Amino acid sequence: MSENLNPFAIAQAQLDEAARILQLDPDMHAFLREPMREFHFTIPVKMDDGRTRVFRGYRVQYNDARGPAKGGLRFHWEETIDTVRALAAWMTWKTAVVDIPLGGGKGGVVCDPRELSPGELERLSRGYMRCIARYVGLTKDVPAPDVYTNPQIMAWMMDEYDMLVGHREPGVITGKPLPLGGSAGRDDATARGGIYVTREAAKVLGIELAGATCAIQGYGNAGSFYHSLAEELLGMKVVAVSDSRGGILNWDGLRATDVKTHKAQTGSVLGFPGAQTITNEQLLELEVVVLAPAALENVITARNAANIKAKMTAELANGPTTPEADEILYKNGVYVMPDFLCNAGGVTVSYFEMVQNAYQYYWSAPMVHERLDQKMTAAYNAVHRMADAKKVNNRVAAYLVAVDRVAQTVRLRGWV
Ligand code: NAD
């Protein structure tokens, strides 16, 4: 039978396994299996040619028992409501595993932002905020950037919200540009959090990271910063990177500053001097110490999991590994640092941004880094202890920690 690659079906199957091990009350399990709230809407946008195009938008508030819903907003041509549901569920477990007082949400628009002019992108972003303004806010639901959304888009959305409500509320959205109340250290926070988790895991595994090889799939916010920080903070040798057009490999190492400059000039990592071209599939199967999937879901599946030769995978992307692939990796001794632990640095610094916005008093980058390190290290240790105690893989362990915390607040509120 072929694998079910529907991300929400995968998120539910992962929860089911955790519920079984936790012996979760069946009513609680049923409640945690579904989103609490969903918004589906159309966004009419005046295009540059004078016509109006109608885009489909979603916002899912999966669970807000621990605090306001929190989660990114993705602009993607293949966006579906089930992808948004899955990402919102993972946000719920992510905020719980790093123990910040927030719930989980996610948003999406079905569009190809690469084909939109800056004016069209601004009108779409403002239109999205007009559709959800009643349902978001500092105490309800706080969006942030994700794939193909960025600080400028967050700025337009914050401004639209402020105009609608008639007052300034910078904490309504995070990932803003610094002059509008963004946090120092938010730009590389996801990758930096992943670096701290990689460092802690390597200590446990007894792996020396200085000089260790690394391959990174995806060269956007998460992937490109993981590259520079792996060099800078861990002394690793990144030998392969890729983007949607393909990958490059050089066993002597690829320097982050050079690859970033090349991508900025040409639009892709392809054609980088001195490197050979490889496919995204080949990159995943390289014999490296750390493999970092940092693009999209379902790239390590039952089809290729047995060919993964990395010692550890640092899941910066959400949902890169399917449940069947997880079992194969675990059996083969590949150490997985699961997505909602490994990439939780972004939401953690988003939370710091909300705190700073509330006080209108801002922290230095070293202070953000130090506090992020404390949160990520504590989260990794909680998951590692659970994996050891229950003899389960890290993903199941992360679920056990997170689901238990969410269920506790649901119970205390008297919802179930
Ligand atoms: P981004 O838009 O900045 O970059 C995405 C990168 O992936 C681009 O380089 C793109 O070329 C590449 N890509 C797209 N399709 C690909 C494919 N089929 N094969 C290989 N590469 C492909 O996005 P991002 O913010 O870096 O997000 C990447 C992943 O990390 C997503 O799964 C996202 O949900 C997750 N994530 C991001 C953050 C964050 O703060 N940015 C936080 C947590 C998780």
Short mmCIF file of C-alpha atoms and ligand atoms in Angstrom, two decimals:
data_model
loop_
_atom_site.label_atom_id
_atom_site.label_comp_id
_atom_site.label_asym_id
_atom_site.label_seq_id
_atom_site.Cartn_x
_atom_site.Cartn_y
_atom_site.Cartn_z
CA MET A 1 0.00 0.00 0.00
CA SER A 2 1.36 3.48 -0.82
CA GLU A 3 2.11 5.88 2.03
CA ASN A 4 -0.46 8.51 3.02
CA LEU A 5 1.36 11.81 2.47
CA ASN A 6 -1.49 14.09 3.58
CA PRO A 7 0.30 16.23 6.21
CA PHE A 8 -2.73 16.42 8.51
CA ALA A 9 -3.24 12.65 8.39
CA ILE A 10 0.46 12.37 9.33
CA ALA A 11 0.09 14.86 12.21
CA GLN A 12 -2.93 12.91 13.50
CA ALA A 13 -1.11 9.57 13.21
CA GLN A 14 1.80 10.99 15.21
CA LEU A 15 -0.58 12.22 17.90
CA ASP A 16 -2.35 8.83 17.98
CA GLU A 17 0.94 7.10 18.77
CA ALA A 18 1.68 9.55 21.60
CA ALA A 19 -1.86 9.17 22.98
CA ARG A 20 -1.45 5.38 23.01
CA ILE A 21 1.82 5.56 24.97
CA LEU A 22 0.49 8.24 27.36
CA GLN A 23 -2.74 6.25 27.77
CA LEU A 24 -4.49 9.54 27.14
CA ASP A 25 -8.16 9.73 28.05
CA PRO A 26 -10.11 8.99 24.79
CA ASP A 27 -12.16 12.21 25.06
CA MET A 28 -9.00 14.28 25.45
CA HIS A 29 -7.46 12.43 22.51
CA ALA A 30 -10.52 13.18 20.35
CA PHE A 31 -10.36 16.87 21.33
CA LEU A 32 -6.64 17.21 20.57
CA ARG A 33 -7.05 15.44 17.21
CA GLU A 34 -8.98 18.32 15.58
CA PRO A 35 -8.46 22.08 15.21
CA MET A 36 -10.56 24.16 17.62
CA ARG A 37 -11.29 26.86 14.99
CA GLU A 38 -10.84 27.42 11.25
CA PHE A 39 -11.41 30.40 9.00
CA HIS A 40 -11.76 29.98 5.22
CA PHE A 41 -12.16 33.10 3.13
CA THR A 42 -11.69 34.70 -0.27
CA ILE A 43 -9.38 37.68 -0.77
CA PRO A 44 -10.23 39.85 -3.78
CA VAL A 45 -7.13 41.70 -5.00
CA LYS A 46 -6.95 44.47 -7.60
CA MET A 47 -4.18 43.42 -9.99
CA ASP A 48 -1.90 45.78 -11.88
CA ASP A 49 -3.78 45.12 -15.14
CA GLY A 50 -7.03 46.44 -13.62
CA ARG A 51 -8.68 43.04 -13.16
CA THR A 52 -9.62 41.57 -9.77
CA ARG A 53 -8.21 38.17 -8.82
CA VAL A 54 -9.73 36.15 -6.02
CA PHE A 55 -7.31 34.26 -3.75
CA ARG A 56 -8.21 31.61 -1.19
CA GLY A 57 -6.99 32.18 2.37
CA TYR A 58 -7.01 30.14 5.55
CA ARG A 59 -6.27 30.62 9.23
CA VAL A 60 -6.44 27.68 11.63
CA GLN A 61 -6.35 28.12 15.42
CA TYR A 62 -5.58 24.55 16.38
CA ASN A 63 -5.44 24.89 20.15
CA ASP A 64 -5.18 27.92 22.43
CA ALA A 65 -5.40 26.29 25.87
CA ARG A 66 -1.85 27.35 26.84
CA GLY A 67 -2.17 30.90 25.42
CA PRO A 68 -3.02 32.83 22.25
CA ALA A 69 -2.62 30.84 19.02
CA LYS A 70 0.76 31.43 17.37
CA GLY A 71 1.98 30.43 13.95
CA GLY A 72 3.29 31.51 10.59
CA LEU A 73 1.58 32.47 7.39
CA ARG A 74 2.59 30.72 4.18
CA PHE A 75 2.08 31.98 0.61
CA HIS A 76 2.35 28.94 -1.66
CA TRP A 77 0.81 27.67 -4.87
CA GLU A 78 0.32 24.18 -3.41
CA GLU A 79 -1.18 25.36 -0.10
CA THR A 80 -4.12 23.26 1.13
CA ILE A 81 -6.29 23.42 4.22
CA ASP A 82 -4.83 20.11 5.39
CA THR A 83 -1.30 21.52 5.19
CA VAL A 84 -2.40 24.50 7.27
CA ARG A 85 -4.13 22.19 9.78
CA ALA A 86 -1.00 20.05 10.12
CA LEU A 87 1.26 23.06 10.56
CA ALA A 88 -1.14 24.51 13.16
CA ALA A 89 -1.11 21.21 15.07
CA TRP A 90 2.70 21.12 15.00
CA MET A 91 2.76 24.72 16.28
CA THR A 92 0.65 23.59 19.24
CA TRP A 93 3.19 20.89 20.12
CA LYS A 94 6.11 23.21 19.35
CA THR A 95 5.09 26.01 21.73
CA ALA A 96 4.44 23.35 24.38
CA VAL A 97 7.77 21.55 23.96
CA VAL A 98 9.74 24.81 24.40
CA ASP A 99 7.35 25.73 27.20
CA ILE A 100 6.25 29.20 26.11
CA PRO A 101 2.75 30.43 27.06
CA LEU A 102 1.22 30.21 23.59
CA GLY A 103 -1.02 27.87 21.60
CA GLY A 104 -0.75 26.78 17.97
CA GLY A 105 -2.10 28.31 14.77
CA LYS A 106 -1.14 28.68 11.12
CA GLY A 107 -2.30 30.53 8.03
CA GLY A 108 -1.96 30.22 4.31
CA VAL A 109 -2.86 31.74 0.98
CA VAL A 110 -2.99 29.76 -2.27
CA CYS A 111 -0.92 31.98 -4.55
CA ASP A 112 2.38 32.12 -6.37
CA PRO A 113 4.13 35.13 -4.80
CA ARG A 114 6.94 34.87 -7.40
CA GLU A 115 4.43 36.05 -10.02
CA LEU A 116 3.06 39.01 -8.07
CA SER A 117 4.35 42.57 -8.39
CA PRO A 118 5.32 44.34 -5.13
CA GLY A 119 2.05 46.31 -5.31
CA GLU A 120 -0.04 43.16 -5.80
CA LEU A 121 1.79 41.45 -2.93
CA GLU A 122 1.06 44.40 -0.65
CA ARG A 123 -2.65 44.45 -1.59
CA LEU A 124 -2.88 40.68 -1.03
CA SER A 125 -1.17 40.98 2.37
CA ARG A 126 -3.44 43.82 3.49
CA GLY A 127 -6.46 41.92 2.13
CA TYR A 128 -5.51 38.85 4.16
CA MET A 129 -5.32 40.93 7.33
CA ARG A 130 -8.72 42.57 6.62
CA CYS A 131 -10.23 39.07 6.42
CA ILE A 132 -8.81 37.86 9.75
CA ALA A 133 -8.47 41.09 11.77
CA ARG A 134 -11.48 40.23 13.95
CA TYR A 135 -9.99 36.89 14.93
CA VAL A 136 -6.35 37.82 15.60
CA GLY A 137 -4.62 40.10 18.13
CA LEU A 138 -2.11 40.03 20.94
CA THR A 139 -4.41 38.03 23.19
CA LYS A 140 -6.07 35.87 20.50
CA ASP A 141 -3.79 34.77 17.68
CA VAL A 142 -0.44 36.16 16.50
CA PRO A 143 0.75 35.40 12.93
CA ALA A 144 4.40 35.39 11.77
CA PRO A 145 6.38 34.72 8.56
CA ASP A 146 6.75 31.28 6.99
CA VAL A 147 7.55 30.08 3.47
CA TYR A 148 7.45 32.98 0.96
CA THR A 149 6.40 35.59 3.54
CA ASN A 150 8.87 38.04 5.07
CA PRO A 151 9.29 41.05 7.42
CA GLN A 152 7.93 43.51 4.80
CA ILE A 153 4.73 41.46 4.51
CA MET A 154 4.45 41.41 8.32
CA ALA A 155 4.87 45.24 8.32
CA TRP A 156 2.02 45.73 5.82
CA MET A 157 -0.20 43.41 7.83
CA MET A 158 0.58 45.12 11.12
CA ASP A 159 -0.16 48.51 9.56
CA GLU A 160 -3.48 47.28 8.13
CA TYR A 161 -4.46 45.90 11.55
CA ASP A 162 -3.52 49.18 13.30
CA MET A 163 -5.65 51.14 10.78
CA LEU A 164 -8.64 48.85 11.38
CA VAL A 165 -8.54 48.88 15.18
CA GLY A 166 -7.47 52.52 15.48
CA HIS A 167 -4.52 52.03 17.79
CA ARG A 168 -0.94 50.72 17.74
CA GLU A 169 -0.62 47.04 18.59
CA PRO A 170 2.82 45.87 17.38
CA GLY A 171 2.49 42.49 19.12
CA VAL A 172 -0.35 41.49 16.74
CA ILE A 173 2.26 40.00 14.42
CA THR A 174 5.91 38.94 14.81
CA GLY A 175 8.85 38.75 12.45
CA LYS A 176 8.49 42.50 11.85
CA PRO A 177 11.35 44.71 10.62
CA LEU A 178 13.43 46.09 13.52
CA PRO A 179 12.26 49.74 13.21
CA LEU A 180 8.64 48.56 13.59
CA GLY A 181 9.20 46.57 16.79
CA GLY A 182 10.91 43.45 15.49
CA SER A 183 13.27 41.61 17.82
CA ALA A 184 17.03 41.51 17.48
CA GLY A 185 17.96 37.96 16.56
CA ARG A 186 14.64 37.00 14.92
CA ASP A 187 16.17 36.72 11.43
CA ASP A 188 18.36 33.70 12.20
CA ALA A 189 16.38 32.40 15.22
CA THR A 190 15.03 29.21 13.61
CA ALA A 191 18.46 28.12 12.39
CA ARG A 192 20.17 29.20 15.63
CA GLY A 193 17.72 27.17 17.70
CA GLY A 194 18.48 24.19 15.42
CA ILE A 195 22.20 24.76 15.95
CA TYR A 196 21.79 24.68 19.75
CA VAL A 197 19.80 21.42 19.48
CA THR A 198 22.45 19.94 17.16
CA ARG A 199 25.17 20.92 19.65
CA GLU A 200 23.34 19.30 22.59
CA ALA A 201 22.52 16.12 20.62
CA ALA A 202 26.15 15.77 19.49
CA LYS A 203 27.26 15.92 23.14
CA VAL A 204 24.91 13.07 24.00
CA LEU A 205 25.99 11.03 20.97
CA GLY A 206 29.68 11.75 21.52
CA ILE A 207 30.03 13.23 18.02
CA GLU A 208 32.73 15.84 17.38
CA LEU A 209 31.13 18.57 15.27
CA ALA A 210 34.26 20.60 14.47
CA GLY A 211 35.08 19.65 10.88
CA ALA A 212 32.03 17.35 10.62
CA THR A 213 30.24 17.30 7.25
CA CYS A 214 26.76 18.68 6.72
CA ALA A 215 24.22 18.81 3.85
CA ILE A 216 21.32 21.28 3.81
CA GLN A 217 18.18 21.00 1.66
CA GLY A 218 16.51 24.38 1.09
CA TYR A 219 18.35 27.69 1.09
CA GLY A 220 15.85 30.21 2.45
CA ASN A 221 15.66 31.68 5.93
CA ALA A 222 16.11 28.40 7.80
CA GLY A 223 18.63 26.69 5.52
CA SER A 224 20.95 29.57 4.66
CA PHE A 225 21.31 30.72 8.28
CA TYR A 226 21.89 27.13 9.40
CA HIS A 227 24.78 27.11 6.92
CA SER A 228 26.47 30.24 8.28
CA LEU A 229 25.87 29.34 11.95
CA ALA A 230 27.06 25.74 11.49
CA GLU A 231 30.36 27.23 10.27
CA GLU A 232 30.52 30.06 12.76
CA LEU A 233 29.34 28.42 15.99
CA LEU A 234 30.15 24.73 15.49
CA GLY A 235 33.05 24.80 13.00
CA MET A 236 31.26 22.34 10.72
CA LYS A 237 32.02 21.79 7.05
CA VAL A 238 28.91 22.24 4.89
CA VAL A 239 29.52 20.21 1.72
CA ALA A 240 26.13 20.38 -0.03
CA VAL A 241 23.18 22.78 -0.21
CA SER A 242 20.14 23.05 -2.49
CA ASP A 243 17.10 25.11 -3.41
CA SER A 244 14.01 24.40 -5.49
CA ARG A 245 16.11 24.27 -8.68
CA GLY A 246 18.63 21.66 -7.47
CA GLY A 247 21.73 21.21 -5.35
CA ILE A 248 25.51 21.72 -5.30
CA LEU A 249 28.22 19.56 -3.76
CA ASN A 250 31.87 20.11 -2.91
CA TRP A 251 33.48 17.70 -0.42
CA ASP A 252 36.11 20.37 0.37
CA GLY A 253 33.34 22.56 1.77
CA LEU A 254 31.12 25.44 0.64
CA ARG A 255 31.59 28.78 2.37
CA ALA A 256 28.31 30.38 3.48
CA THR A 257 29.21 33.96 2.58
CA ASP A 258 30.22 32.92 -0.96
CA VAL A 259 27.12 30.77 -1.57
CA LYS A 260 24.82 33.51 -0.25
CA THR A 261 26.44 36.09 -2.53
CA HIS A 262 26.10 33.72 -5.50
CA LYS A 263 22.41 33.08 -4.75
CA ALA A 264 21.73 36.79 -4.30
CA GLN A 265 23.35 37.53 -7.68
CA THR A 266 21.91 34.63 -9.73
CA GLY A 267 18.70 33.65 -7.89
CA SER A 268 19.89 30.10 -7.18
CA VAL A 269 22.69 28.12 -5.57
CA LEU A 270 23.15 26.29 -8.90
CA GLY A 271 26.22 27.17 -10.93
CA PHE A 272 28.34 27.92 -7.84
CA PRO A 273 32.00 27.87 -8.93
CA GLY A 274 33.93 24.69 -8.08
CA ALA A 275 30.87 22.66 -7.06
CA GLN A 276 29.20 19.79 -8.90
CA THR A 277 25.47 19.84 -9.54
CA ILE A 278 23.34 17.23 -7.76
CA THR A 279 19.60 16.68 -7.39
CA ASN A 280 17.65 17.31 -4.21
CA GLU A 281 17.17 13.53 -3.91
CA GLN A 282 20.92 12.88 -4.14
CA LEU A 283 21.62 15.52 -1.50
CA LEU A 284 19.43 13.70 1.02
CA GLU A 285 21.37 10.47 0.53
CA LEU A 286 24.90 11.86 0.98
CA GLU A 287 27.16 10.27 3.59
CA VAL A 288 27.41 13.24 5.95
CA VAL A 289 27.33 13.65 9.72
CA VAL A 290 24.38 16.08 9.79
CA LEU A 291 21.58 16.29 7.22
CA ALA A 292 19.32 19.34 7.57
CA PRO A 293 16.07 19.21 5.60
CA ALA A 294 15.10 22.91 5.49
CA ALA A 295 12.61 23.14 2.62
CA LEU A 296 9.17 21.50 2.69
CA GLU A 297 7.21 18.46 3.96
CA ASN A 298 7.54 14.79 2.97
CA VAL A 299 11.05 14.67 1.59
CA ILE A 300 12.17 11.65 3.65
CA THR A 301 9.61 8.93 3.00
CA ALA A 302 9.39 5.12 2.97
CA ARG A 303 10.88 5.32 -0.55
CA ASN A 304 14.26 6.84 0.38
CA ALA A 305 14.58 6.47 4.19
CA ALA A 306 16.70 3.33 3.95
CA ASN A 307 19.21 5.27 1.81
CA ILE A 308 19.78 8.05 4.35
CA LYS A 309 23.39 7.76 5.49
CA ALA A 310 23.60 10.79 7.79
CA LYS A 311 24.31 10.14 11.48
CA MET A 312 21.79 12.80 12.55
CA THR A 313 19.02 14.78 10.84
CA ALA A 314 18.25 18.34 11.96
CA GLU A 315 14.68 18.95 10.86
CA LEU A 316 14.43 22.69 10.25
CA ALA A 317 11.51 22.19 7.87
CA ASN A 318 8.13 21.23 9.26
CA GLY A 319 7.08 17.65 8.51
CA PRO A 320 10.02 16.55 6.34
CA THR A 321 9.83 12.92 7.52
CA THR A 322 6.82 10.60 7.21
CA PRO A 323 5.89 8.14 10.01
CA GLU A 324 7.00 5.12 7.95
CA ALA A 325 10.33 6.81 7.24
CA ASP A 326 10.69 7.59 10.95
CA GLU A 327 10.54 3.89 11.80
CA ILE A 328 13.15 3.05 9.17
CA LEU A 329 15.50 5.80 10.38
CA TYR A 330 15.11 4.71 14.01
CA LYS A 331 15.81 1.08 13.09
CA ASN A 332 18.90 2.14 11.13
CA GLY A 333 20.25 4.23 14.00
CA VAL A 334 19.82 7.63 12.34
CA TYR A 335 19.36 10.16 15.16
CA VAL A 336 16.43 12.45 14.28
CA MET A 337 16.13 15.89 15.85
CA PRO A 338 12.41 16.28 15.18
CA ASP A 339 10.91 19.36 13.55
CA PHE A 340 8.84 20.87 16.31
CA LEU A 341 11.83 20.68 18.66
CA CYS A 342 14.63 21.47 16.20
CA ASN A 343 12.95 24.44 14.47
CA ALA A 344 11.30 25.94 17.58
CA GLY A 345 13.85 28.77 17.74
CA GLY A 346 11.74 30.91 15.40
CA VAL A 347 8.62 30.84 17.53
CA THR A 348 10.65 31.23 20.70
CA VAL A 349 12.16 34.51 19.51
CA SER A 350 8.73 35.50 18.17
CA TYR A 351 7.51 35.08 21.73
CA PHE A 352 10.42 37.24 22.92
CA GLU A 353 9.30 39.81 20.32
CA MET A 354 5.76 39.83 21.79
CA VAL A 355 7.17 40.30 25.29
CA GLN A 356 9.37 43.22 24.15
CA ASN A 357 6.43 44.79 22.27
CA ALA A 358 4.27 44.58 25.39
CA TYR A 359 6.90 46.48 27.40
CA GLN A 360 8.13 48.62 24.48
CA TYR A 361 11.61 47.91 25.82
CA TYR A 362 14.06 46.06 23.63
CA TRP A 363 16.78 43.49 24.28
CA SER A 364 20.25 43.22 22.72
CA ALA A 365 21.08 40.39 20.29
CA PRO A 366 23.39 38.64 22.82
CA MET A 367 20.57 38.68 25.38
CA VAL A 368 18.16 37.14 22.84
CA HIS A 369 20.74 34.47 21.95
CA GLU A 370 21.37 33.59 25.58
CA ARG A 371 17.66 33.26 26.40
CA LEU A 372 17.04 31.26 23.23
CA ASP A 373 19.89 28.92 24.15
CA GLN A 374 18.37 28.35 27.60
CA LYS A 375 14.94 27.50 26.12
CA MET A 376 16.27 25.22 23.37
CA THR A 377 18.69 23.39 25.66
CA ALA A 378 15.98 22.80 28.27
CA ALA A 379 13.58 21.54 25.57
CA TYR A 380 16.19 19.21 24.09
CA ASN A 381 17.02 17.81 27.54
CA ALA A 382 13.33 17.21 28.33
CA VAL A 383 12.89 15.30 25.06
CA HIS A 384 16.13 13.36 25.46
CA ARG A 385 15.20 12.30 29.01
CA MET A 386 11.75 11.18 27.81
CA ALA A 387 13.21 9.19 24.89
CA ASP A 388 15.58 7.46 27.30
CA ALA A 389 12.93 6.74 29.91
CA LYS A 390 10.29 5.41 27.49
CA LYS A 391 12.68 3.84 24.95
CA VAL A 392 11.03 5.69 22.08
CA ASN A 393 12.40 7.76 19.21
CA ASN A 394 12.89 11.50 19.66
CA ARG A 395 9.76 12.48 17.73
CA VAL A 396 7.53 10.31 19.91
CA ALA A 397 9.37 11.63 22.98
CA ALA A 398 8.78 15.24 21.89
CA TYR A 399 5.08 14.43 21.44
CA LEU A 400 4.91 12.86 24.90
CA VAL A 401 6.37 15.99 26.50
CA ALA A 402 4.19 18.40 24.48
CA VAL A 403 0.86 16.54 24.50
CA ASP A 404 1.09 16.01 28.24
CA ARG A 405 1.59 19.77 28.78
CA VAL A 406 -1.30 20.77 26.49
CA ALA A 407 -3.63 18.12 27.94
CA GLN A 408 -2.86 19.36 31.45
CA THR A 409 -4.00 22.92 30.60
CA VAL A 410 -7.10 21.66 28.78
CA ARG A 411 -8.01 19.63 31.86
CA LEU A 412 -7.32 22.53 34.27
CA ARG A 413 -9.56 24.80 32.19
CA GLY A 414 -12.25 22.16 32.47
CA TRP A 415 -12.74 21.79 28.71
CA VAL A 416 -12.48 17.98 28.75
P1 NAD B 1 11.93 30.25 2.66
O1 NAD B 1 10.82 30.61 1.77
O2 NAD B 1 12.80 31.33 3.21
O3 NAD B 1 12.91 29.19 1.92
C1 NAD B 1 12.48 27.97 1.39
C2 NAD B 1 13.64 27.36 0.61
O4 NAD B 1 13.27 26.05 0.19
C3 NAD B 1 14.01 28.14 -0.65
O5 NAD B 1 15.42 28.15 -0.79
C4 NAD B 1 13.40 27.31 -1.78
O6 NAD B 1 14.12 27.42 -2.98
C5 NAD B 1 13.56 25.91 -1.20
N1 NAD B 1 12.66 24.94 -1.79
C6 NAD B 1 11.35 25.06 -2.10
N2 NAD B 1 10.89 23.93 -2.64
C7 NAD B 1 11.94 23.07 -2.65
C8 NAD B 1 12.10 21.74 -3.09
N3 NAD B 1 11.08 21.07 -3.62
N4 NAD B 1 13.31 21.14 -2.95
C9 NAD B 1 14.34 21.84 -2.40
N5 NAD B 1 14.25 23.10 -1.97
C10 NAD B 1 13.06 23.70 -2.11
O7 NAD B 1 11.30 29.38 3.84
P2 NAD B 1 11.86 29.13 5.31
O8 NAD B 1 11.26 30.15 6.20
O9 NAD B 1 13.32 28.91 5.27
O10 NAD B 1 11.12 27.75 5.65
C11 NAD B 1 11.65 26.49 5.26
C12 NAD B 1 11.04 25.42 6.16
O11 NAD B 1 11.33 25.74 7.51
C13 NAD B 1 9.50 25.30 6.06
O12 NAD B 1 9.14 23.96 6.27
C14 NAD B 1 9.04 26.15 7.23
O13 NAD B 1 7.73 25.79 7.67
C15 NAD B 1 10.12 25.80 8.23
N6 NAD B 1 10.23 26.75 9.33
C16 NAD B 1 10.58 28.06 9.10
C17 NAD B 1 10.65 28.93 10.17
C18 NAD B 1 11.08 30.36 10.01
O14 NAD B 1 11.19 31.07 11.03
N7 NAD B 1 11.36 30.83 8.81
C19 NAD B 1 10.36 28.48 11.47
C20 NAD B 1 10.03 27.14 11.67
C21 NAD B 1 9.97 26.29 10.58
#
